[in-house]
GROMACS .gro file of C-alpha atoms in nm:
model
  339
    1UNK     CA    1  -7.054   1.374  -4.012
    2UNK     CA    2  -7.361   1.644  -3.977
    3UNK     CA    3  -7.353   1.467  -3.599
    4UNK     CA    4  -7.054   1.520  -3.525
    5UNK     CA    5  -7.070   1.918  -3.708
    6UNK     CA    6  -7.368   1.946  -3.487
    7UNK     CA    7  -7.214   1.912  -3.154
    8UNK     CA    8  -6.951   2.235  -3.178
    9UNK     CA    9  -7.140   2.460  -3.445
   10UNK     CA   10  -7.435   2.546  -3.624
   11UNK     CA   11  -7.534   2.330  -3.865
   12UNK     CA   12  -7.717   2.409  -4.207
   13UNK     CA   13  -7.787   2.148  -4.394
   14UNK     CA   14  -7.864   2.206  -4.851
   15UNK     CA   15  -7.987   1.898  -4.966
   16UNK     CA   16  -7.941   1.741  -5.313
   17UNK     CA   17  -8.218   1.637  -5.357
   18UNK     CA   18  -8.425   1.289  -5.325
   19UNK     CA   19  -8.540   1.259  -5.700
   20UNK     CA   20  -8.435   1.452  -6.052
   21UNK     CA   21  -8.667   1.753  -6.058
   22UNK     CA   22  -8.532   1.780  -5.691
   23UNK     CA   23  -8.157   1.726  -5.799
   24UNK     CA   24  -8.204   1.958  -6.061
   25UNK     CA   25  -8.370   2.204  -5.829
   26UNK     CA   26  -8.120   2.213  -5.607
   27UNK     CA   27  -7.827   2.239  -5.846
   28UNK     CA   28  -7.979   2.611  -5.883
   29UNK     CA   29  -8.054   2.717  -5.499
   30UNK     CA   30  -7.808   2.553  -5.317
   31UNK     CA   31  -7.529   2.781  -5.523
   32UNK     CA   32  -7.757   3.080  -5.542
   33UNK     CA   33  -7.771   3.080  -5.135
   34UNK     CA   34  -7.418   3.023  -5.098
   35UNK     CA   35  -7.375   3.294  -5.293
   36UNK     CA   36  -7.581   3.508  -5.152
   37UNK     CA   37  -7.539   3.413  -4.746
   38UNK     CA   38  -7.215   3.225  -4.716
   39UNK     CA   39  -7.022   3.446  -4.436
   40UNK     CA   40  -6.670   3.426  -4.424
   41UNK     CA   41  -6.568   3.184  -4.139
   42UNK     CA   42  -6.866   2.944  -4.248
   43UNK     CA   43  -6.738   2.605  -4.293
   44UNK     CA   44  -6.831   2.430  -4.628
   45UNK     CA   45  -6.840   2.075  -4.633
   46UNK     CA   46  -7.017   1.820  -4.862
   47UNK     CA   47  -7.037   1.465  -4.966
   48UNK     CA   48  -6.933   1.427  -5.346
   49UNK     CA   49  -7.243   1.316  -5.508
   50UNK     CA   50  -7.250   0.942  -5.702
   51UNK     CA   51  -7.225   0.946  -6.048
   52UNK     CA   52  -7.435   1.186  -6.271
   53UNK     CA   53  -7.505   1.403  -5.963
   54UNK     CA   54  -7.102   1.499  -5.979
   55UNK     CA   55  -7.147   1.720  -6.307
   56UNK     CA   56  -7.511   1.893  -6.092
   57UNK     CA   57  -7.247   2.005  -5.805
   58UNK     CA   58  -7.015   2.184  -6.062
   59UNK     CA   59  -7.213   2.521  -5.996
   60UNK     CA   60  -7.178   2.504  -5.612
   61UNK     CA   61  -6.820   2.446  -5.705
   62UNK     CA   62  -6.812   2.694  -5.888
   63UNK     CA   63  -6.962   2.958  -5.685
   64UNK     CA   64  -6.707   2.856  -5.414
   65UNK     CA   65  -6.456   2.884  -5.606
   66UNK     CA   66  -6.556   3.255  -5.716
   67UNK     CA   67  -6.622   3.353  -5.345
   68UNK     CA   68  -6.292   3.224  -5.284
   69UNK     CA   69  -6.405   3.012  -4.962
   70UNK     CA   70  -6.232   2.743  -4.864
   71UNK     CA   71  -6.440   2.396  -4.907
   72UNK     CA   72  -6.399   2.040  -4.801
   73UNK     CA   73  -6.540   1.759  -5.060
   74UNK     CA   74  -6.600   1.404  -4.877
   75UNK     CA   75  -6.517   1.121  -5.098
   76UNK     CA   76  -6.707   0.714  -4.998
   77UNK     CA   77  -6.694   0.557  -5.329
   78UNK     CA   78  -6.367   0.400  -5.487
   79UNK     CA   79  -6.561   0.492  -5.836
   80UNK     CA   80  -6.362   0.794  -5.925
   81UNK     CA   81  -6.011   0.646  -5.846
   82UNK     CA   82  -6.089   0.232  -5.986
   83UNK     CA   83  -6.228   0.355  -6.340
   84UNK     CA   84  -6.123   0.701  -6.362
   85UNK     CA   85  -5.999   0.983  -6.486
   86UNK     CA   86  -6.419   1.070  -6.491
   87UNK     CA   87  -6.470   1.420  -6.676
   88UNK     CA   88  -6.711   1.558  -6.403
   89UNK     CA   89  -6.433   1.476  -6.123
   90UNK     CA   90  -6.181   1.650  -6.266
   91UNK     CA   91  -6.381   1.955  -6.362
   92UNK     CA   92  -6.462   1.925  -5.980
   93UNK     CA   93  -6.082   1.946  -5.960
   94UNK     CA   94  -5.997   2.259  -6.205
   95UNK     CA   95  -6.306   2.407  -6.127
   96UNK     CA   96  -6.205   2.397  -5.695
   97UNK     CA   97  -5.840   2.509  -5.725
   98UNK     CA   98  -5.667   2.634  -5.459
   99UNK     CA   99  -6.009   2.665  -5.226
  100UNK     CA  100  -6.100   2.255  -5.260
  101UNK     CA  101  -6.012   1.990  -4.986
  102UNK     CA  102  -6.082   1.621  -5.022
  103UNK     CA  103  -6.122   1.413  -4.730
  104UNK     CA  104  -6.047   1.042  -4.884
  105UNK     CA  105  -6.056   0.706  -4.732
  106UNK     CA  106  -5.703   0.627  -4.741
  107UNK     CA  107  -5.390   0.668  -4.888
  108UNK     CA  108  -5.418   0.471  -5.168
  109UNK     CA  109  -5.753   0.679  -5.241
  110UNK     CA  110  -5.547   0.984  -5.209
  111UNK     CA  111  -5.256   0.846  -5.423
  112UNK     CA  112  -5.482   0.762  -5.691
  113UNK     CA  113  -5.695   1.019  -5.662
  114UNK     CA  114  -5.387   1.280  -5.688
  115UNK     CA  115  -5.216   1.084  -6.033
  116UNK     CA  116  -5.559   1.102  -6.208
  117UNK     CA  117  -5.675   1.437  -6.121
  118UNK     CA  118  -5.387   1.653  -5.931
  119UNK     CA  119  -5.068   1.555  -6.151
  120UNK     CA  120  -4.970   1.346  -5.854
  121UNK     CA  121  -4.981   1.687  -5.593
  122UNK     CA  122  -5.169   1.550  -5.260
  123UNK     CA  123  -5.118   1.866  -5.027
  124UNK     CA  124  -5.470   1.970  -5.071
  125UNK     CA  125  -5.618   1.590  -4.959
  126UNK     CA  126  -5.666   1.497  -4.624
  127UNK     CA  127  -5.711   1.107  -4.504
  128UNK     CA  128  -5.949   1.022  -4.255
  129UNK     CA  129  -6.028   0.601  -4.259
  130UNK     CA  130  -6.396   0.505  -4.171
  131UNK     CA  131  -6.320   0.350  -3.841
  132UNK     CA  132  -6.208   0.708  -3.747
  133UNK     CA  133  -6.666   0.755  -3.712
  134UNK     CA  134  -6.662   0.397  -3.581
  135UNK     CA  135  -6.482   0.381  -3.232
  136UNK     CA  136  -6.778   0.234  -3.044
  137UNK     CA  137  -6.759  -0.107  -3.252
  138UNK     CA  138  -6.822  -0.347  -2.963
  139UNK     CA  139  -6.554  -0.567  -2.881
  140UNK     CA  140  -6.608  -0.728  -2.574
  141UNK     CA  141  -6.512  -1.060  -2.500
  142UNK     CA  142  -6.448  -1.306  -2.800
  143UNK     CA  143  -6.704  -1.589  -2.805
  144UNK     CA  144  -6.546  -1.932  -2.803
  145UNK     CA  145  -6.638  -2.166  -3.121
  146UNK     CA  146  -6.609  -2.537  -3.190
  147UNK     CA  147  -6.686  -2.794  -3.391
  148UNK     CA  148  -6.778  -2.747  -3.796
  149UNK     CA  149  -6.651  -2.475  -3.917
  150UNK     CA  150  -6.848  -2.176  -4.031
  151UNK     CA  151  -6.795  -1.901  -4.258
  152UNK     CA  152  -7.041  -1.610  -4.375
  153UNK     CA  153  -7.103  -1.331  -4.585
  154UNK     CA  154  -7.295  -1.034  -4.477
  155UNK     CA  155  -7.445  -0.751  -4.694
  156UNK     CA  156  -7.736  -0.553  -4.894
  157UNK     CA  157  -7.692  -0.908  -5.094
  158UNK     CA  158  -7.634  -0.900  -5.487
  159UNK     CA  159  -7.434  -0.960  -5.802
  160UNK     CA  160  -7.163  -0.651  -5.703
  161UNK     CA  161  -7.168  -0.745  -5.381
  162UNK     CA  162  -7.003  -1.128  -5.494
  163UNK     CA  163  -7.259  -1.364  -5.378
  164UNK     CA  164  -7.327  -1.560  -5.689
  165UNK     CA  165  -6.966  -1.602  -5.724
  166UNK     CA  166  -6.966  -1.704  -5.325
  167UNK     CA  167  -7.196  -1.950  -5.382
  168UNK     CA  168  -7.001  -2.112  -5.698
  169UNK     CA  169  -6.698  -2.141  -5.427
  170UNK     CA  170  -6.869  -2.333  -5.180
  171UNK     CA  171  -7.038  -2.547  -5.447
  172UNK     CA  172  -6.680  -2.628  -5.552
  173UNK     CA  173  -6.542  -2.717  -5.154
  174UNK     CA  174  -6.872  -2.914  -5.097
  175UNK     CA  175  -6.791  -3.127  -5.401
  176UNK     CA  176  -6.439  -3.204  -5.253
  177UNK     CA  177  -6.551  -3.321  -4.943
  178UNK     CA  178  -6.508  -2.974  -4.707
  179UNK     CA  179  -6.739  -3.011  -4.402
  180UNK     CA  180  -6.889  -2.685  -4.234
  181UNK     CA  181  -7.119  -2.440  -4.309
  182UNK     CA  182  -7.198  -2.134  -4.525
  183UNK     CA  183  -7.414  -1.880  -4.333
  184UNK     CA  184  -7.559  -1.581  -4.561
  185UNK     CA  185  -7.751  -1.261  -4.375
  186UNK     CA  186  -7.901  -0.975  -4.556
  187UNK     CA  187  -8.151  -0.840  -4.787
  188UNK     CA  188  -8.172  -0.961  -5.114
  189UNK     CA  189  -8.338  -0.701  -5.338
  190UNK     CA  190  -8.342  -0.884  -5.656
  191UNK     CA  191  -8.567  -1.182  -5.722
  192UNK     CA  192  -8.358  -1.380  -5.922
  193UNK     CA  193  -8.038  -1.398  -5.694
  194UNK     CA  194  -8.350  -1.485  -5.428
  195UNK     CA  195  -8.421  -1.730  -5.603
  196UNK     CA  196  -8.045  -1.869  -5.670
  197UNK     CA  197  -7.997  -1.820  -5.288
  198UNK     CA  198  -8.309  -2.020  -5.159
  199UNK     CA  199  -8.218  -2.266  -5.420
  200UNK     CA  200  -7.892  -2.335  -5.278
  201UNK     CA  201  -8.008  -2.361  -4.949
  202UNK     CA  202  -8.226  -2.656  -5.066
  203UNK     CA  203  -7.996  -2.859  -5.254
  204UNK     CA  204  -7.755  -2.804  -4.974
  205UNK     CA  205  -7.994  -2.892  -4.668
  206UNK     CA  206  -7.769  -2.772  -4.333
  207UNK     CA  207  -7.473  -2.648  -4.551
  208UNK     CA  208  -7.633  -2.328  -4.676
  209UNK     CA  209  -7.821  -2.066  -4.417
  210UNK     CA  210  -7.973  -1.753  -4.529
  211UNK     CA  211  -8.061  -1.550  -4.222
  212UNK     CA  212  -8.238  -1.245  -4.382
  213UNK     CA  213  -8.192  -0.898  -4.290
  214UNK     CA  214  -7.978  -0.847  -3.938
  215UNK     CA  215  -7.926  -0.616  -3.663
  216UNK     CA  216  -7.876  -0.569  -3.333
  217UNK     CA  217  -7.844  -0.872  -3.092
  218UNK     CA  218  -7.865  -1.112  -3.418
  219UNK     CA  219  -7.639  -0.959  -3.576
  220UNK     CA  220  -7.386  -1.000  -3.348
  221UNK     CA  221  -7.456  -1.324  -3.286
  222UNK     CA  222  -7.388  -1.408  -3.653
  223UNK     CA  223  -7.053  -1.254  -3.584
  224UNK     CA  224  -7.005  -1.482  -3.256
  225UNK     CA  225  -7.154  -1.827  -3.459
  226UNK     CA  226  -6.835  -1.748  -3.780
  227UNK     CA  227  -6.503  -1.846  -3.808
  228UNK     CA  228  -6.447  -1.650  -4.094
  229UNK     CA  229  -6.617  -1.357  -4.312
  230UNK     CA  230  -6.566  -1.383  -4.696
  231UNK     CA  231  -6.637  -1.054  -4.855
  232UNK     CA  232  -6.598  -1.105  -5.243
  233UNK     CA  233  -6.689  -0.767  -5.340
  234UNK     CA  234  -6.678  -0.674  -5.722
  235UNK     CA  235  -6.865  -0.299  -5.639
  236UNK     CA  236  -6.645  -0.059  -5.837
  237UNK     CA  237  -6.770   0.186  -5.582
  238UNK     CA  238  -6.629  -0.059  -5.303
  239UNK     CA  239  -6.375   0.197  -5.077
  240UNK     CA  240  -6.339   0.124  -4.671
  241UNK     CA  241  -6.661  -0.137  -4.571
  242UNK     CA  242  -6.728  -0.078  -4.222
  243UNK     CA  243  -6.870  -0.453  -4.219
  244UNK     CA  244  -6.467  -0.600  -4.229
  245UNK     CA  245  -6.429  -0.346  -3.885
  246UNK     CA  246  -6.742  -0.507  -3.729
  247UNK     CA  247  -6.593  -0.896  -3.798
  248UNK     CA  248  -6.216  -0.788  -3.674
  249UNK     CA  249  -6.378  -0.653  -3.354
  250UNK     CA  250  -6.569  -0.951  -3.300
  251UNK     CA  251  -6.271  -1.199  -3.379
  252UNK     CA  252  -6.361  -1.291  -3.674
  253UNK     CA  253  -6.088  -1.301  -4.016
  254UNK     CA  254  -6.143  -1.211  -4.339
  255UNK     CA  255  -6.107  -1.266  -4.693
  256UNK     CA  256  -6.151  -1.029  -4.944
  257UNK     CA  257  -6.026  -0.895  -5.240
  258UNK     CA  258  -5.818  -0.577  -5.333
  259UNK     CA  259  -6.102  -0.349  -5.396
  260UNK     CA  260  -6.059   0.011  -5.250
  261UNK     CA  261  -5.912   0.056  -4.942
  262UNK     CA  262  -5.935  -0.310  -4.835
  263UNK     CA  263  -5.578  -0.438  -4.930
  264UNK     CA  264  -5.448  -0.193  -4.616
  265UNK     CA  265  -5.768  -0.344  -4.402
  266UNK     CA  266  -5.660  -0.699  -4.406
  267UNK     CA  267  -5.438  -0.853  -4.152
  268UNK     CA  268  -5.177  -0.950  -4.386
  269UNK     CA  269  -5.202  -1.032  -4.781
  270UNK     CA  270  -5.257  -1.353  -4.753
  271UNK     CA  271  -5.602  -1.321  -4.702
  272UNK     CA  272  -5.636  -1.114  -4.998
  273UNK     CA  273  -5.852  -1.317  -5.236
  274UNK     CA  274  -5.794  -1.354  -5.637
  275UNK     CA  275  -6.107  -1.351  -5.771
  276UNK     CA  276  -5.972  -1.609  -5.972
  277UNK     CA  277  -6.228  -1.901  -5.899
  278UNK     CA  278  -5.950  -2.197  -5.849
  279UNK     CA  279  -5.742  -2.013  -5.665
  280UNK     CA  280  -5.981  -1.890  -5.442
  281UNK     CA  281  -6.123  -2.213  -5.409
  282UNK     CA  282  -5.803  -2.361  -5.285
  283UNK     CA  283  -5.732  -2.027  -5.082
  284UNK     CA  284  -6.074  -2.046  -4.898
  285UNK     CA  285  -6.011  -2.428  -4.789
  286UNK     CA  286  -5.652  -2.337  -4.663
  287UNK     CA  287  -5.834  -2.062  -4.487
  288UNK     CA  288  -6.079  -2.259  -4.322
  289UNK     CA  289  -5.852  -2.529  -4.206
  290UNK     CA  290  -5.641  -2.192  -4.068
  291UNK     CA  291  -5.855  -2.069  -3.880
  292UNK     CA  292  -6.026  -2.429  -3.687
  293UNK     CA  293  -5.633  -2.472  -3.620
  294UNK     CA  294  -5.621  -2.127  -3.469
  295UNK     CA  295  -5.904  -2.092  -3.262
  296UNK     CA  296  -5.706  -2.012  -2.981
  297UNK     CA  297  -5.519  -1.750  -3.117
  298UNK     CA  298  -5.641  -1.610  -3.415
  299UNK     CA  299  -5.930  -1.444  -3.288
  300UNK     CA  300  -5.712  -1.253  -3.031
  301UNK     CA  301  -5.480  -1.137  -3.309
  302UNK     CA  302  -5.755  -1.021  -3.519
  303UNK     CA  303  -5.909  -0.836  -3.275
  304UNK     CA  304  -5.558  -0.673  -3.187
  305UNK     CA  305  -5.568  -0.569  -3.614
  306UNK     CA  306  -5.884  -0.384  -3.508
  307UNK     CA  307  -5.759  -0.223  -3.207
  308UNK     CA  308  -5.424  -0.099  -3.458
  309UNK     CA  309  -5.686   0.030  -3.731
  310UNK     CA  310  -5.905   0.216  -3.479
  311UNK     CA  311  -5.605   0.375  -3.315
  312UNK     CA  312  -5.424   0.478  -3.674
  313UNK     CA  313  -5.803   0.620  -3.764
  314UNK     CA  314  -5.870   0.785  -3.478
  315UNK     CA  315  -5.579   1.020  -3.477
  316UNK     CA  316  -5.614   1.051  -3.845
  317UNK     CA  317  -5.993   1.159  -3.784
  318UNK     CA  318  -5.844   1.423  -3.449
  319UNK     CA  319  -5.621   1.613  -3.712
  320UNK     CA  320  -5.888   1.687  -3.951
  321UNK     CA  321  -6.162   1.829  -3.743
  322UNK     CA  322  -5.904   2.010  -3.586
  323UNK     CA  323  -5.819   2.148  -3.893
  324UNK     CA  324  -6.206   2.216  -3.898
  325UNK     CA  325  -6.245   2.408  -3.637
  326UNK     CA  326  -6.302   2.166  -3.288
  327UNK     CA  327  -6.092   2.220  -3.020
  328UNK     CA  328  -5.929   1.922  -2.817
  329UNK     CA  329  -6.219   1.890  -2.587
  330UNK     CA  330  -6.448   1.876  -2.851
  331UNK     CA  331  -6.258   1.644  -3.072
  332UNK     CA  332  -6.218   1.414  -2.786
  333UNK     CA  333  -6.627   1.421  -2.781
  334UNK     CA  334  -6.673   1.333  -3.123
  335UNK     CA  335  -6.397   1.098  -3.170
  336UNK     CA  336  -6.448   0.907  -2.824
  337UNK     CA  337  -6.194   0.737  -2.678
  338UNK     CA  338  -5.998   0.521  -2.923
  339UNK     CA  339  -6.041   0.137  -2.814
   0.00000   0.00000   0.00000
């Protein structure tokens, strides 16, 4: 976003803060200069902070709110909506009145967000989807697969993130005789889930991968090598993961569950997952035999589903930085050209 605020205005950036004494440092400048400098047709915008760093923002708030200057508040975690009403949000909320504009991930952000915090009113919260900042996911032509089948899982690898409970699944489909392969790519900070992972791999010798960290031409490869992504994501912060965009532009389907924004991401329901271990079991294997049977046509259809969320997004993502300030020419700039 400070890219795309950089190409059509002046951009001054207050930081947070890296570290507490910082965060706690800059919960007492970053008001006292708005206070003090804030002109009236500067544009406010900011990225709610995660967690304990929502109650430091309530004197910027605050100070908006007395300078009566209209503000807009950028939501990327599900948090507030999946275990909330959360005291410091909704102080956030009283505190902002009529000057406060959310920008939220989707609709079902906004909904929720509005019952918890706004008694249900939504006028002041504006929806702009992820893919609205991701129109230059390459497409291209879809790579042609055969033979086994191949699923994966890409992420900053952990607990949240559902690989432990990815791994139980495939355990379960190896032990009833399901051929293929389960390829794994990303960091894995913490030592025991290494561990777990690097096990698997060597009881499983050619059914297991674990690529490591990816990006760039191997990362897209990955995407070319899958038939389908599994995302079982249990991250209560889990909203709109750009990583389900990058596998529908590549061809790839995917199964997740209905974390966040997700349940409007997926192609249709059915490829929601339970989280419900034989369910899911018997929902992956379907899945899997889908998806060899349709490797003429799914692919195409997914990447369609992209093209559809990239359009909705991108016209979502036009009215708000209109409503910011950029004209047509220089929304067309930042936006691209939807694809």
């Amino acid at each position: 976003m400070a890219e795309r605020f950089a190409s059509y205005t002046d951009l001054h950036v207050l930081p947070l803060g890296a570290d507490v004494g910082a965060k706690l440092w800059r919960a007492v400048v970053n008001p006292l200069r708005l206070l003090l400098r804030l002109r009236r047709d500067d544009l406010v915008y900011g990225s709610l902070p995660g967690q304990l760093g929502a109650w430091l923002f309530l004197p910027t708030v605050l100070v908006l709110r007395l300078r009566r200057h209209v503000f807009y508040l950028h939501h990327h975690s599900f948090r507030a909506v999946a275990i909330g009403p959360l005291r410091a949000i909704a102080l956030i909320e009283r505190l902002g009145g009529a000057w406060l504009r959310h920008i939220m991930l989707c609709e079902r952000m906004r909904d929720g967000f509005a019952a918890l915090y706004a008694k249900g009113r939504s006028d002041h919260i504006r929806v702009m989807p992820n893919a609205a900042l991701y129109s230059a996911v390459e497409r291209g032509e879809i790579a042609p697969r055969a033979g086994e089948v191949r699923f994966g899982h890409m992420s900053v690898m952990t607990e949240e993130k559902g690989v432990p409970y990815l791994l139980d699944l495939w355990a379960a489909l190896l032990a009833q005789g399901c051929e293929g392969r389960l390829i794994l790519a990303g960091p894995i900070p913490d030592p025991g889930l290494r561990a777990r992972v690097e096990a698997a791999v060597a009881a499983h010798a050619g059914r297991i991968e674990w690529r490591g960290p990816l990006s760039g031409a191997p990362k897209q490869q990955f995407f070319d090598e899958i038939d389908l992504f599994v995302l079982p994501t249990k991250l209560i912060d889990e909203a709109d993961p750009l990583v389900l965009l990058e596998a529908y532009a590549r061809g790839v389907a995917v199964l997740a569950p209905d974390r966040g924004c997700i349940r409007g991401r997926l192609i249709s329901e059915d490829w929601l997952m339970s989280m419900a271990p034989a369910g899911d079991v018997a929902l992956l294997a379907g899945k899997l035999a889908q998806v060899v049977a349709e490797r003429q046509s799914l692919p195409s259809a997914v990447q369609a589903h992209s093209e559809r969320l990239n359009l909705a997004a991108h016209a979502a993502g036009a009215a708000l930085f209109a409503e910011l300030g950029a004209g047509p020419e220089t929304v067309a700039g930042i936006l691209g050209t939807p694809r």
